[in-house]
PDB file of C-alpha atoms and ligand atoms in Angstrom:
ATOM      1  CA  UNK R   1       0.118  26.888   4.199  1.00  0.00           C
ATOM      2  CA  UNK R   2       0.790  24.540   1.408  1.00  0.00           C
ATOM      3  CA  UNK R   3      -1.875  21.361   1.292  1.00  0.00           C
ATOM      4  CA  UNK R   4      -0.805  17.924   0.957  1.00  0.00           C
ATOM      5  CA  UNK R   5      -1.110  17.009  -2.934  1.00  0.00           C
ATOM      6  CA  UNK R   6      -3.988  15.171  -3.207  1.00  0.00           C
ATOM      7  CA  UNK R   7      -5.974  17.220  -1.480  1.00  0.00           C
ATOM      8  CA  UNK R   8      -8.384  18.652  -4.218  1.00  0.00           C
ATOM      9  CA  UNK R   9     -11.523  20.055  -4.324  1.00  0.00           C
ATOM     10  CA  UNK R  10     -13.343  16.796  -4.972  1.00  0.00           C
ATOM     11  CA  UNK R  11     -15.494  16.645  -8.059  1.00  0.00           C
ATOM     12  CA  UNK R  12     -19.395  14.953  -7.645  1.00  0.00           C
ATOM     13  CA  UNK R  13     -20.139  11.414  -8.310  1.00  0.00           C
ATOM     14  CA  UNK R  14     -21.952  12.409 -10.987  1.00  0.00           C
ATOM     15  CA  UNK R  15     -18.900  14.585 -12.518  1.00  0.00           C
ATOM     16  CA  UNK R  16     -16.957  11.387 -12.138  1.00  0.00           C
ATOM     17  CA  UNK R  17     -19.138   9.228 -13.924  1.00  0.00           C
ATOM     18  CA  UNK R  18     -19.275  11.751 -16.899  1.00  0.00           C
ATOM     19  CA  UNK R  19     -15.644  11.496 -16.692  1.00  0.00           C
ATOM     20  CA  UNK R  20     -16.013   7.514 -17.047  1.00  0.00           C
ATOM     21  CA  UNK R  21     -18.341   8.266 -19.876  1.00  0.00           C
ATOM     22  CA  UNK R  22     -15.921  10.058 -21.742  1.00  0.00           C
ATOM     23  CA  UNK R  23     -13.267   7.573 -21.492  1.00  0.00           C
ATOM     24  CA  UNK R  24     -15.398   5.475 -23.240  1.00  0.00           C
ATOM     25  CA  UNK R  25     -15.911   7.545 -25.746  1.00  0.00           C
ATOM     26  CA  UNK R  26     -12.653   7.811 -26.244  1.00  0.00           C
ATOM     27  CA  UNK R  27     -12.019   4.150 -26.401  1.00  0.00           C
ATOM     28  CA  UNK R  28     -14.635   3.813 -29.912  1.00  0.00           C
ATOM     29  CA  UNK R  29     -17.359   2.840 -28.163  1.00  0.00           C
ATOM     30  CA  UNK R  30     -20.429   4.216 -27.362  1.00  0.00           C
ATOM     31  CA  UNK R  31     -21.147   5.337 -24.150  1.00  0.00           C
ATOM     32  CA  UNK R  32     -24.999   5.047 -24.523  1.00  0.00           C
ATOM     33  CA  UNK R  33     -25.039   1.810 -25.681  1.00  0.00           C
ATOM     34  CA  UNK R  34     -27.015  -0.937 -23.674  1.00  0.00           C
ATOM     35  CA  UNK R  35     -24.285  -3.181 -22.242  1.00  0.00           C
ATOM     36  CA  UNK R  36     -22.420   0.308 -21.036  1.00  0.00           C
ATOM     37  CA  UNK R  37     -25.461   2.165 -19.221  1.00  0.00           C
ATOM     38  CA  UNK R  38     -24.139   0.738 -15.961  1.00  0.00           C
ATOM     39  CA  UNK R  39     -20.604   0.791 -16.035  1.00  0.00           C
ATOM     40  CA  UNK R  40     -19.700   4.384 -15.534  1.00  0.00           C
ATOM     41  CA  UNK R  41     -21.426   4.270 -11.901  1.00  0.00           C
ATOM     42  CA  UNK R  42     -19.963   0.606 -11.535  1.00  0.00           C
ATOM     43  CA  UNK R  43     -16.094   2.050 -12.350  1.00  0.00           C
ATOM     44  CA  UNK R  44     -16.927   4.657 -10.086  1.00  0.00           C
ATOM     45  CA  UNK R  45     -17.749   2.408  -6.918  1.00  0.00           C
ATOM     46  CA  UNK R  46     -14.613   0.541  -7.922  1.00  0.00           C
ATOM     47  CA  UNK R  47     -12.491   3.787  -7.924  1.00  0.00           C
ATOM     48  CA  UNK R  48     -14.247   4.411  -4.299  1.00  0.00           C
ATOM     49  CA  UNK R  49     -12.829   0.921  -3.040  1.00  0.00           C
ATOM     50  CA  UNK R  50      -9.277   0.945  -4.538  1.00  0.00           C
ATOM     51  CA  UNK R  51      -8.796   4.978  -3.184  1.00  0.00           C
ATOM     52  CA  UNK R  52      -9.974   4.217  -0.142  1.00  0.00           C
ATOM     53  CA  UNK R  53      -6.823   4.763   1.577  1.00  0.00           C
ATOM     54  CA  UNK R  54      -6.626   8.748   1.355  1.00  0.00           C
ATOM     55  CA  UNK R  55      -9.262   8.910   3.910  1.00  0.00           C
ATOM     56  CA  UNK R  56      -7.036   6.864   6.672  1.00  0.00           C
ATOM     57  CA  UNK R  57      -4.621   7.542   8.837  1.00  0.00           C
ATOM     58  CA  UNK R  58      -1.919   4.757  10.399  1.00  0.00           C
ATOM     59  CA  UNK R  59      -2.447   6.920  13.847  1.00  0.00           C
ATOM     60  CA  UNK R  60      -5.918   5.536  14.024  1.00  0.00           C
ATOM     61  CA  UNK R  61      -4.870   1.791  14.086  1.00  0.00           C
ATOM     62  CA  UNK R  62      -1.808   1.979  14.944  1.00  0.00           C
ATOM     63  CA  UNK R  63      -2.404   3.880  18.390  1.00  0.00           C
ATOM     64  CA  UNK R  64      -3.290   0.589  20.406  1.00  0.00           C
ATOM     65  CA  UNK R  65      -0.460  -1.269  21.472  1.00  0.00           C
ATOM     66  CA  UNK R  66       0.681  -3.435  23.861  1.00  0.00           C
ATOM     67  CA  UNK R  67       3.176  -2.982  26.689  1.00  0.00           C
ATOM     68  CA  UNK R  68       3.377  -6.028  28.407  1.00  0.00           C
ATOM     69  CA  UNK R  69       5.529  -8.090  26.406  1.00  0.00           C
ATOM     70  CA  UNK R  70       7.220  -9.658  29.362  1.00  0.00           C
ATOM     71  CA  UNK R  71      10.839  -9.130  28.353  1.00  0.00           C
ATOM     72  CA  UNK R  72      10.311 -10.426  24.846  1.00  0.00           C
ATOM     73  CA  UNK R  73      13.348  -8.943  22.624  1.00  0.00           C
ATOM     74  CA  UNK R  74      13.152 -10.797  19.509  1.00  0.00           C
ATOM     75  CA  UNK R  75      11.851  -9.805  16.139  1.00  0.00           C
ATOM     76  CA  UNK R  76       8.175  -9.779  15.193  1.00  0.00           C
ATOM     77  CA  UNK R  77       7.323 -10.663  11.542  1.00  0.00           C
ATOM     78  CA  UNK R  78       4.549 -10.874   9.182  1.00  0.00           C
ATOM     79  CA  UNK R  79       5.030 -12.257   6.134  1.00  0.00           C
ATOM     80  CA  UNK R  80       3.138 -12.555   2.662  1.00  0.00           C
ATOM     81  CA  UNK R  81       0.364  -9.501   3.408  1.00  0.00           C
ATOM     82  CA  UNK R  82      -1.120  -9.582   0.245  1.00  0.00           C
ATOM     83  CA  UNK R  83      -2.238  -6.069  -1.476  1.00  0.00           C
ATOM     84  CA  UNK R  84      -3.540  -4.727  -4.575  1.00  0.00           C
ATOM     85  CA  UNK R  85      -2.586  -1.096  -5.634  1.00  0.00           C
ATOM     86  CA  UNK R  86      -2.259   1.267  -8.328  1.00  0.00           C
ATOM     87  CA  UNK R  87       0.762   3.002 -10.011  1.00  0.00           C
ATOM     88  CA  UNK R  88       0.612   6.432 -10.180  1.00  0.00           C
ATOM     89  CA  UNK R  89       1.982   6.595 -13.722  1.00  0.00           C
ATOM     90  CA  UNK R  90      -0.596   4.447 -15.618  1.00  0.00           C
ATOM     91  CA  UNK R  91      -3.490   3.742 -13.064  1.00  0.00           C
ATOM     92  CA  UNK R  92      -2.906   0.062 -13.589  1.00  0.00           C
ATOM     93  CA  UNK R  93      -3.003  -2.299 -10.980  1.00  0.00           C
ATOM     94  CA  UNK R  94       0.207  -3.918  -8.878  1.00  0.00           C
ATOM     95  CA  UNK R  95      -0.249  -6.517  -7.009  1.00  0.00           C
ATOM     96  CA  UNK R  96       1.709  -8.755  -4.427  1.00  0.00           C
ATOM     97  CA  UNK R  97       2.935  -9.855  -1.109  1.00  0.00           C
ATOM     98  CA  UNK R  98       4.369  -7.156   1.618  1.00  0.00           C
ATOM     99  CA  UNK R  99       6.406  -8.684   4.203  1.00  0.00           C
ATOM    100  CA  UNK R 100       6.980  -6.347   7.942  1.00  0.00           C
ATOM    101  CA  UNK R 101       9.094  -7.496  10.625  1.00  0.00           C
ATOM    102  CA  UNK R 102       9.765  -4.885  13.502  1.00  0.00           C
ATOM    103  CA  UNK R 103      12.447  -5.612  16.539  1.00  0.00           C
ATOM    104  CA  UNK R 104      10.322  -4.030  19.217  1.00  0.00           C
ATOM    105  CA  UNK R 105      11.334  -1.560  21.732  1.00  0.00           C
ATOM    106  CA  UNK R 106       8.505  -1.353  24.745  1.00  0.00           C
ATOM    107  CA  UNK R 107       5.524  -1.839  22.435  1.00  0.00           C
ATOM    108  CA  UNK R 108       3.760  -4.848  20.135  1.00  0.00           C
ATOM    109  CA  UNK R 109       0.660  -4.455  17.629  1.00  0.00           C
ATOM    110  CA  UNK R 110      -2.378  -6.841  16.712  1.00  0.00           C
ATOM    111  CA  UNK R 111      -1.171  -8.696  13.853  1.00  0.00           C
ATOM    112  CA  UNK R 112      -4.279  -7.422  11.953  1.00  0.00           C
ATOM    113  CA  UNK R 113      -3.029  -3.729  11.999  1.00  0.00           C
ATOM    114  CA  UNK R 114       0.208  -4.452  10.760  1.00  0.00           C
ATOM    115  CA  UNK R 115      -2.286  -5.690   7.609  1.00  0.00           C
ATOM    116  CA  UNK R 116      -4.311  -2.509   8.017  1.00  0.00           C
ATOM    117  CA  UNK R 117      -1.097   0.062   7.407  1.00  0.00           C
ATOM    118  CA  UNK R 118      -0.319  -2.149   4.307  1.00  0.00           C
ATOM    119  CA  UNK R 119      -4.065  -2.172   2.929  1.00  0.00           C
ATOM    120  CA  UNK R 120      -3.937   1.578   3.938  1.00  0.00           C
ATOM    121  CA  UNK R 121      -1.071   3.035   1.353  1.00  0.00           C
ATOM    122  CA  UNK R 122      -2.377   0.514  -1.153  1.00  0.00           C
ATOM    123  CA  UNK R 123      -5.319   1.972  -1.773  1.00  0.00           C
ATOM    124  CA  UNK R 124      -4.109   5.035  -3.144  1.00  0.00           C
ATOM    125  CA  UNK R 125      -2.539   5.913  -6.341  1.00  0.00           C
ATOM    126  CA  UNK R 126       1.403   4.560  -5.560  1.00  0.00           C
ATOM    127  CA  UNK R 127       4.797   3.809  -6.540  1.00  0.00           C
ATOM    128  CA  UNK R 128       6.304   0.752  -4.878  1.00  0.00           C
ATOM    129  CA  UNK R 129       9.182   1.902  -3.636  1.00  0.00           C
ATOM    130  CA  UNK R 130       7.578   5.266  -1.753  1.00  0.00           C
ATOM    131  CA  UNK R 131       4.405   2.476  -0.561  1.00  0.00           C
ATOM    132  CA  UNK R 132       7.516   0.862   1.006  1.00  0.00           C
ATOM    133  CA  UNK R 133       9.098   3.306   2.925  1.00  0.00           C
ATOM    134  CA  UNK R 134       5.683   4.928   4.071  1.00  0.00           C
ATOM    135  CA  UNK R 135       4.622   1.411   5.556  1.00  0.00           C
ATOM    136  CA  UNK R 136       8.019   1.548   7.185  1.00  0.00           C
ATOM    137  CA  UNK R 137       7.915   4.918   8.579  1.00  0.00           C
ATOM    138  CA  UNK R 138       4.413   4.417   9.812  1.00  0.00           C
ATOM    139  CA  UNK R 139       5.202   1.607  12.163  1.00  0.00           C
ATOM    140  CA  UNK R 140       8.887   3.614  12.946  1.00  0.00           C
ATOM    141  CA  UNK R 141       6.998   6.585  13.808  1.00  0.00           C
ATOM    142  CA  UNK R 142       3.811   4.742  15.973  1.00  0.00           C
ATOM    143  CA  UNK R 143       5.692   1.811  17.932  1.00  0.00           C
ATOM    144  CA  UNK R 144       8.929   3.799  18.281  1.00  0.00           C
ATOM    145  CA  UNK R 145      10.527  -0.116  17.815  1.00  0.00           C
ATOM    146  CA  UNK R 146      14.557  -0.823  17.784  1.00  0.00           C
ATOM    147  CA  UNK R 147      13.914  -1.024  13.970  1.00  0.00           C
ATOM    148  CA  UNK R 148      11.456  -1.952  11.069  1.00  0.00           C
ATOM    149  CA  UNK R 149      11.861  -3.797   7.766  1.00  0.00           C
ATOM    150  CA  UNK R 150       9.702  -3.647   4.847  1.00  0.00           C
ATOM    151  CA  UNK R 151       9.622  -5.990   1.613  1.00  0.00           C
ATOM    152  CA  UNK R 152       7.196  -6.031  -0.938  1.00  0.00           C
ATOM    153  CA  UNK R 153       7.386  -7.985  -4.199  1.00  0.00           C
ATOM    154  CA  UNK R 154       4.857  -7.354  -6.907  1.00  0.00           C
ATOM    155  CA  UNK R 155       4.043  -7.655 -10.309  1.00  0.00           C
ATOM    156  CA  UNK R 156       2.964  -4.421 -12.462  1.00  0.00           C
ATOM    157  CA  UNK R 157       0.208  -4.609 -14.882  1.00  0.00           C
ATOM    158  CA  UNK R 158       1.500  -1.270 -16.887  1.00  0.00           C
ATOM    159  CA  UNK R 159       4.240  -3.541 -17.831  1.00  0.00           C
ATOM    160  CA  UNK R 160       1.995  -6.919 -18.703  1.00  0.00           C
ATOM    161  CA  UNK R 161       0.111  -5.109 -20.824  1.00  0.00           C
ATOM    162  CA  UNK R 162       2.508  -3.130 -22.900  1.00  0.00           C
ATOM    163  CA  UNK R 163       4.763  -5.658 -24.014  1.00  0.00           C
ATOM    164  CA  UNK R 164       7.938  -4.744 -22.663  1.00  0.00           C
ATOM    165  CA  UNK R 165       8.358  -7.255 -19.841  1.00  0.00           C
ATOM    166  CA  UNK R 166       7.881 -10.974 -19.201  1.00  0.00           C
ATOM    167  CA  UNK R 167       4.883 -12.078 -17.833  1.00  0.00           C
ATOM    168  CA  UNK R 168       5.812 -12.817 -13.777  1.00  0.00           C
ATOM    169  CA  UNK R 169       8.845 -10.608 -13.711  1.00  0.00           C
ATOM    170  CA  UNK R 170       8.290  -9.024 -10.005  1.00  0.00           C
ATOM    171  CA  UNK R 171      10.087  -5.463  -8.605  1.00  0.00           C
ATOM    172  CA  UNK R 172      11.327  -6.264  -5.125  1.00  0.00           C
ATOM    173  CA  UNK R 173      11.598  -3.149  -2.809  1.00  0.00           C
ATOM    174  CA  UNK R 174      13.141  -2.734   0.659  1.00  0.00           C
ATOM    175  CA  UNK R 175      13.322  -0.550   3.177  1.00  0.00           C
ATOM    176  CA  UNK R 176      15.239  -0.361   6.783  1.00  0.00           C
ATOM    177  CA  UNK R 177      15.209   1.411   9.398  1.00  0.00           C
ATOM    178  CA  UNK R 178      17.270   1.277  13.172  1.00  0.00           C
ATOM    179  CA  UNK R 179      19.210  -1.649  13.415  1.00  0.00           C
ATOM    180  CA  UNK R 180      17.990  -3.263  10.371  1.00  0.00           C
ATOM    181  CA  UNK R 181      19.294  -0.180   8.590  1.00  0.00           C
ATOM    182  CA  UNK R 182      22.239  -0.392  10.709  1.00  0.00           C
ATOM    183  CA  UNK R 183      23.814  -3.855  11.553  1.00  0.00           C
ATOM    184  CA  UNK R 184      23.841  -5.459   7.810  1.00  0.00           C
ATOM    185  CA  UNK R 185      24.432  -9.422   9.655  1.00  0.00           C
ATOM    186  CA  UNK R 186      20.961  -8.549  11.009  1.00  0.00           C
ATOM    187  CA  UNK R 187      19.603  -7.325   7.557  1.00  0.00           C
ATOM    188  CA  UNK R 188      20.786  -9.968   5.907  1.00  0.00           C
ATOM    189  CA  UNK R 189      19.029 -12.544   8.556  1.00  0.00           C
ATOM    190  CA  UNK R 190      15.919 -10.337   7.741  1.00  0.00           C
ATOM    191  CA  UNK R 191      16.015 -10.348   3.854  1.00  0.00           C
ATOM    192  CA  UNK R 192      16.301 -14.614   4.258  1.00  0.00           C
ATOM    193  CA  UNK R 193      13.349 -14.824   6.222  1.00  0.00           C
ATOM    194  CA  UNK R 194      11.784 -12.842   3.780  1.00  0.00           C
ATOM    195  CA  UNK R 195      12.812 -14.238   0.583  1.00  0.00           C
ATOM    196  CA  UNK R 196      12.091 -17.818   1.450  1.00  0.00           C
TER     197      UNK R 196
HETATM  198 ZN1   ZN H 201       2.840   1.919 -14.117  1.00  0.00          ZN
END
C-alpha cells in the first residue's frame, strides 16, 4: 500500500538542527559563532509550530455538530480567518485572510472549528489553490451541507523577496462546491460577500 507523501521516516531533533546548522553554513556565516549558538534549536521549534498541521485531522474537530437548527436554511459565513502558511516551492511564508461560507443541510459547526480546518492545512508546507479546495472538501465531506465556498486572498513572500512582483499584489483562490458550484446567481452573491 502506497503511503501518503509526507509520511517519512522522521529524522531526530538533533538531525534537524544539524540540518539548520548547515544552512548556515551555507549562507557565509559561521555556524559556531556566538550570536548563532541558539538559533538552530530556535528554527527548529519554529518549524515544529508552522508544521503542525500534519499531525491533525479535520475528523477530529469537525465531528461535533449541531442538529437543531430549527429550520434555519440560509447560508453560514465566516469571513477574514486569518492564516499564515508556507509554499511548498520556496518554504517562504503566505499569509492572508480565508473566507468559508457553507449553505447547511441538517448540520451547523462552532464557529471556532471552521477556524481550526483553516489553521489545520496552513500549517503544512502548501500551495494556495490545493489549501483551498482541501478546506472546502473538509467541511463538504464532515457536514454533508447543500454546498461550501472557500476564498482565500494572500500575499506570497517568495515573490516579495525576489523582485518580480509588487509589494501587496495578493493571489485570490476559490473553490465551490453543491450549489455554489452549481447555481452561478448564488456564486456570484457569495463572491460579493466575500470581496467586500
Ligand atoms: Zn513560493
Amino acid at each position: 500500500m502506497n503511503k501518503p507523501p509526507h509520511v517519512h521516516t522522521k529524522p531526530t531533533r538533533k538531525e534537524a538542527e544539524e540540518a539548520v546548522r548547515t544552512l548556515i553554513a551555507f549562507t557565509g556565516d559561521t555556524p559556531g559563532r556566538s550570536g548563532l549558538t541558539n538559533t538552530p534549536d530556535r528554527v527548529v521549534r519554529a518549524f515544529a509550530e508552522h508544521y503542525k498541521g500534519y499531525d491533525e485531522d479535520p475528523a477530529h474537530f469537525l465531528q461535533t455538530t449541531f442538529d437543531e437548527i430549527s429550520g434555519y436554511n440560509n447560508i453560514v459565513l465566516l469571513r477574514d480567518i486569518p492564516f499564515y502558511s508556507h509554499c511548498e516551492h520556496h518554504m517562504a511564508p503566505f499569509l492572508g485572510v480565508a473566507h468559508i461560507a457553507y449553505l447547511p443541510s441538517h448540520y451547523v459547526v462552532g464557529i471556532s472549528k471552521l477556524a481550526r480546518v483553516v489553521e489545520m492545512y496552513a500549517k503544512r508546507l502548501q500551495i494556495q489553490e490545493k489549501m483551498t479546495a482541501q478546506i472546502a472538501q473538509a467541511i463538504e465531506t464532515h457536514l454533508k451541507p447543500l454546498g461550501v465556498a472557500v476564498m482565500i486572498e494572500a500575499t506570497h513572500h517568495c515573490m516579495l523577496g525576489r523582485g518580480v512582483t509588487k509589494t501587496g499584489a495578493q493571489l485570490i483562490t476559490a473553490h465551490y462546491t453543491g450549489v455554489f458550484q452549481t447555481d452561478l446567481a448564488k456564486q456570484a452573491e457569495i463572491r460579493t460577500l466575500f470581496l467586500k
